[in-house]
């Protein structure tokens, strides 16, 4: 069928940003039919997005991303984790200690701030640093901490990647070595079910920083979280000698998966979307 009776690229983009699945759009026998379909769909979706925003302003008040952060923080504090909050701007030295130097694959994804600083692409370096100090005062007892905060990676933004995203990274130190896998499963389940996610798998995956580990993935193969465990060769660089397990989740990924959405952007920190709804609607 002739191309001109499909939605134009501009029309597709507009419907897509309003939340339509444009791959499911019919093909039209006249341009008039096509434009009529576009106008009606645009109007209906704009109204739905507007209603969502008005409900947020009048009733709900807290966007899902903020609500999720709160819910997960609460769930982790209830099982003995302590929340920490650390700077977004970190020194190159911290990344180098994670083996991320100029030749590392992740280094190209790092946003530079000035000569010796960058926006953190992960929470792990700061968590290592804080943990080293806390472990000195906990007399060898298990220590559980986590942080939730923005991380930055120069990604080609696909449907599941953002340049700025919200990471939840938890770590438990000092647990018995033979309980590490069990704890990873337990903590993963605690976070995912608090996020409203019950269907997922654990599969083996290779990390560019930690090597072999397990990932939590959705039923469509979407990576929800990566895990790692120690003792690990990196620990000595941070002056730490302990067993540990850690998991990093992307909060926008959790929302995208839970809401069965085709794209992550509507759940991101954004000036185009708020709480999953498109902002420029009338
Ligand atoms: P992917 O393979 O999907 O690019 P990754 O293995 O590079 O992810 P990790 O370093 O394991 O990511 O980060 C832990 C979690 O943070 C991921 O499982 C994912 O949920 C989330 N995440 C990582 N990068 C992004 C991104 N660019 N945008 C949104 N979420 C991300
Ligand atoms: Mg990963």
Short mmCIF file of N, CA and C in Angstrom, two decimals, residues 67-147:
data_model
loop_
_atom_site.label_atom_id
_atom_site.label_comp_id
_atom_site.label_asym_id
_atom_site.label_seq_id
_atom_site.Cartn_x
_atom_site.Cartn_y
_atom_site.Cartn_z
N UNK A 67 7.22 8.19 44.46
CA UNK A 67 6.53 7.26 45.36
C UNK A 67 7.32 5.96 45.46
N UNK A 68 7.86 5.52 44.33
CA UNK A 68 8.63 4.26 44.33
C UNK A 68 9.89 4.41 45.18
N UNK A 69 10.55 5.54 45.03
CA UNK A 69 11.76 5.78 45.82
C UNK A 69 11.43 5.68 47.31
N UNK A 70 10.33 6.28 47.68
CA UNK A 70 9.89 6.29 49.07
C UNK A 70 9.55 4.86 49.54
N UNK A 71 8.78 4.15 48.72
CA UNK A 71 8.34 2.79 49.07
C UNK A 71 9.54 1.85 49.23
N UNK A 72 10.49 1.96 48.30
CA UNK A 72 11.64 1.04 48.35
C UNK A 72 12.54 1.37 49.53
N UNK A 73 12.69 2.66 49.79
CA UNK A 73 13.50 3.06 50.93
C UNK A 73 12.89 2.48 52.22
N UNK A 74 11.59 2.63 52.33
CA UNK A 74 10.88 2.13 53.51
C UNK A 74 11.03 0.61 53.64
N UNK A 75 10.86 -0.11 52.52
CA UNK A 75 10.94 -1.58 52.55
C UNK A 75 12.34 -2.02 52.99
N UNK A 76 13.37 -1.32 52.52
CA UNK A 76 14.73 -1.72 52.88
C UNK A 76 15.07 -1.37 54.33
N UNK A 77 14.60 -0.20 54.78
CA UNK A 77 14.86 0.17 56.18
C UNK A 77 14.21 -0.85 57.13
N UNK A 78 13.07 -1.39 56.72
CA UNK A 78 12.37 -2.37 57.57
C UNK A 78 13.14 -3.67 57.70
N UNK A 79 14.04 -3.98 56.74
CA UNK A 79 14.83 -5.21 56.89
C UNK A 79 16.30 -4.88 57.24
N UNK A 80 16.46 -3.76 57.92
CA UNK A 80 17.76 -3.48 58.54
C UNK A 80 18.77 -2.75 57.68
N UNK A 81 18.34 -2.26 56.51
CA UNK A 81 19.26 -1.45 55.70
C UNK A 81 19.19 0.00 56.15
N UNK A 82 20.33 0.69 56.08
CA UNK A 82 20.39 2.12 56.40
C UNK A 82 20.65 2.89 55.12
N UNK A 83 19.87 3.97 54.94
CA UNK A 83 20.02 4.77 53.71
C UNK A 83 21.18 5.75 53.85
N UNK A 84 21.94 5.90 52.79
CA UNK A 84 22.98 6.93 52.77
C UNK A 84 22.73 7.82 51.56
N UNK A 85 23.29 9.02 51.60
CA UNK A 85 23.13 9.91 50.46
C UNK A 85 24.47 10.60 50.20
N UNK A 86 24.96 10.47 48.98
CA UNK A 86 26.33 10.91 48.67
C UNK A 86 26.33 11.76 47.40
N UNK A 87 27.44 12.44 47.12
CA UNK A 87 27.45 13.40 46.00
C UNK A 87 27.34 12.75 44.62
N UNK A 88 26.73 13.51 43.72
CA UNK A 88 26.58 13.10 42.32
C UNK A 88 27.89 13.34 41.57
N UNK A 89 28.61 14.40 41.95
CA UNK A 89 29.90 14.68 41.31
C UNK A 89 30.98 13.92 42.07
N UNK A 90 31.72 13.08 41.36
CA UNK A 90 32.78 12.29 42.04
C UNK A 90 34.12 12.52 41.34
N UNK A 91 35.17 12.12 42.01
CA UNK A 91 36.50 12.35 41.41
C UNK A 91 36.86 11.19 40.49
N UNK A 92 37.69 11.49 39.49
CA UNK A 92 38.16 10.45 38.58
C UNK A 92 38.85 9.32 39.33
N UNK A 93 39.50 9.70 40.43
CA UNK A 93 40.23 8.68 41.21
C UNK A 93 39.29 7.56 41.64
N UNK A 94 38.08 7.95 42.03
CA UNK A 94 37.10 6.94 42.47
C UNK A 94 36.75 5.98 41.34
N UNK A 95 36.62 6.54 40.14
CA UNK A 95 36.30 5.66 39.01
C UNK A 95 37.47 4.76 38.67
N UNK A 96 38.68 5.34 38.74
CA UNK A 96 39.86 4.54 38.44
C UNK A 96 39.98 3.37 39.41
N UNK A 97 39.59 3.64 40.66
CA UNK A 97 39.63 2.56 41.65
C UNK A 97 38.63 1.45 41.33
N UNK A 98 37.63 1.79 40.52
CA UNK A 98 36.68 0.76 40.05
C UNK A 98 37.17 0.14 38.74
N UNK A 99 38.42 0.42 38.40
CA UNK A 99 39.09 0.00 37.14
C UNK A 99 38.60 0.76 35.91
N UNK A 100 37.75 1.79 36.13
CA UNK A 100 37.26 2.53 34.96
C UNK A 100 38.24 3.66 34.65
N UNK A 101 39.27 3.32 33.85
CA UNK A 101 40.20 4.35 33.40
C UNK A 101 39.91 4.62 31.92
N UNK A 102 40.79 5.39 31.27
CA UNK A 102 40.55 5.79 29.88
C UNK A 102 40.28 4.64 28.92
N UNK A 103 40.83 3.45 29.20
CA UNK A 103 40.70 2.35 28.23
C UNK A 103 39.50 1.44 28.53
N UNK A 104 38.79 1.73 29.61
CA UNK A 104 37.66 0.87 30.00
C UNK A 104 36.42 1.18 29.15
N UNK A 105 35.63 0.14 28.78
CA UNK A 105 34.44 0.40 27.94
C UNK A 105 33.47 1.43 28.54
N UNK A 106 33.34 1.45 29.87
CA UNK A 106 32.41 2.42 30.50
C UNK A 106 32.91 3.86 30.42
N UNK A 107 34.23 4.02 30.24
CA UNK A 107 34.80 5.38 30.35
C UNK A 107 34.22 6.32 29.28
N UNK A 108 33.90 5.77 28.12
CA UNK A 108 33.32 6.61 27.06
C UNK A 108 31.92 7.09 27.42
N UNK A 109 31.31 6.43 28.39
CA UNK A 109 29.95 6.81 28.77
C UNK A 109 29.92 7.84 29.89
N UNK A 110 31.11 8.20 30.37
CA UNK A 110 31.16 9.07 31.56
C UNK A 110 31.08 10.55 31.15
N UNK A 111 30.20 11.30 31.80
CA UNK A 111 30.09 12.75 31.58
C UNK A 111 31.16 13.45 32.43
N UNK A 112 32.05 14.18 31.78
CA UNK A 112 33.11 14.91 32.50
C UNK A 112 32.53 16.19 33.09
N UNK A 113 33.02 16.59 34.25
CA UNK A 113 32.59 17.86 34.83
C UNK A 113 33.71 18.88 34.71
N UNK A 114 34.89 18.56 35.17
CA UNK A 114 36.06 19.37 34.84
C UNK A 114 37.24 18.42 34.75
N UNK A 115 38.44 18.93 34.93
CA UNK A 115 39.61 18.08 34.65
C UNK A 115 39.61 16.76 35.43
N UNK A 116 39.24 16.84 36.71
CA UNK A 116 39.39 15.65 37.56
C UNK A 116 38.09 15.10 38.11
N UNK A 117 36.98 15.57 37.56
CA UNK A 117 35.70 15.16 38.15
C UNK A 117 34.70 14.74 37.06
N UNK A 118 33.71 13.97 37.51
CA UNK A 118 32.69 13.52 36.56
C UNK A 118 31.37 13.32 37.29
N UNK A 119 30.30 13.14 36.50
CA UNK A 119 29.01 12.77 37.08
C UNK A 119 29.04 11.26 37.28
N UNK A 120 28.64 10.80 38.46
CA UNK A 120 28.79 9.37 38.74
C UNK A 120 27.96 8.51 37.77
N UNK A 121 28.59 7.50 37.17
CA UNK A 121 27.82 6.58 36.32
C UNK A 121 27.24 5.43 37.14
N UNK A 122 27.62 5.35 38.41
CA UNK A 122 27.19 4.27 39.30
C UNK A 122 27.35 4.74 40.75
N UNK A 123 26.71 4.04 41.67
CA UNK A 123 26.80 4.44 43.09
C UNK A 123 27.93 3.72 43.82
N UNK A 124 28.43 2.66 43.21
CA UNK A 124 29.36 1.77 43.92
C UNK A 124 30.59 2.48 44.54
N UNK A 125 31.27 3.40 43.83
CA UNK A 125 32.46 3.99 44.45
C UNK A 125 32.16 4.70 45.78
N UNK A 126 31.09 5.50 45.78
CA UNK A 126 30.74 6.20 47.03
C UNK A 126 30.33 5.20 48.11
N UNK A 127 29.64 4.14 47.72
CA UNK A 127 29.21 3.14 48.71
C UNK A 127 30.41 2.40 49.28
N UNK A 128 31.39 2.11 48.44
CA UNK A 128 32.63 1.50 48.94
C UNK A 128 33.26 2.41 49.99
N UNK A 129 33.32 3.71 49.64
CA UNK A 129 34.00 4.66 50.52
C UNK A 129 33.30 4.78 51.87
N UNK A 130 31.98 4.95 51.83
CA UNK A 130 31.21 5.07 53.08
C UNK A 130 31.30 3.77 53.88
N UNK A 131 31.23 2.65 53.19
CA UNK A 131 31.27 1.35 53.87
C UNK A 131 32.59 1.14 54.60
N UNK A 132 33.68 1.54 53.95
CA UNK A 132 35.01 1.38 54.58
C UNK A 132 35.01 2.04 55.95
N UNK A 133 34.44 3.24 56.05
CA UNK A 133 34.41 3.95 57.35
C UNK A 133 33.44 3.30 58.32
N UNK A 134 32.26 2.92 57.82
CA UNK A 134 31.27 2.32 58.73
C UNK A 134 31.75 0.98 59.26
N UNK A 135 32.44 0.21 58.41
CA UNK A 135 32.89 -1.13 58.84
C UNK A 135 33.90 -1.03 60.00
N UNK A 136 34.54 0.13 60.11
CA UNK A 136 35.50 0.30 61.21
C UNK A 136 34.80 0.39 62.55
N UNK A 137 33.53 0.75 62.55
CA UNK A 137 32.84 0.95 63.85
C UNK A 137 31.77 -0.11 64.12
N UNK A 138 31.65 -1.10 63.24
CA UNK A 138 30.56 -2.07 63.44
C UNK A 138 31.06 -3.40 64.00
N UNK A 139 32.30 -3.46 64.40
CA UNK A 139 32.90 -4.64 65.05
C UNK A 139 32.59 -5.95 64.33
N UNK A 140 32.69 -5.93 63.02
CA UNK A 140 32.53 -7.18 62.26
C UNK A 140 31.09 -7.66 62.10
N UNK A 141 30.13 -6.93 62.69
CA UNK A 141 28.73 -7.35 62.50
C UNK A 141 28.30 -7.04 61.06
N UNK A 142 27.32 -7.81 60.53
CA UNK A 142 26.86 -7.49 59.17
C UNK A 142 26.38 -6.04 59.08
N UNK A 143 26.69 -5.41 57.96
CA UNK A 143 26.31 -4.01 57.72
C UNK A 143 25.49 -3.97 56.44
N UNK A 144 24.32 -3.32 56.51
CA UNK A 144 23.47 -3.21 55.33
C UNK A 144 23.21 -1.74 55.03
N UNK A 145 23.66 -1.28 53.86
CA UNK A 145 23.37 0.11 53.48
C UNK A 145 22.87 0.17 52.03
N UNK A 146 22.20 1.29 51.72
CA UNK A 146 21.77 1.49 50.32
C UNK A 146 21.70 2.98 50.04
N UNK A 147 21.76 3.27 48.74
CA UNK A 147 21.55 4.66 48.30
C UNK A 147 20.60 4.63 47.11
#
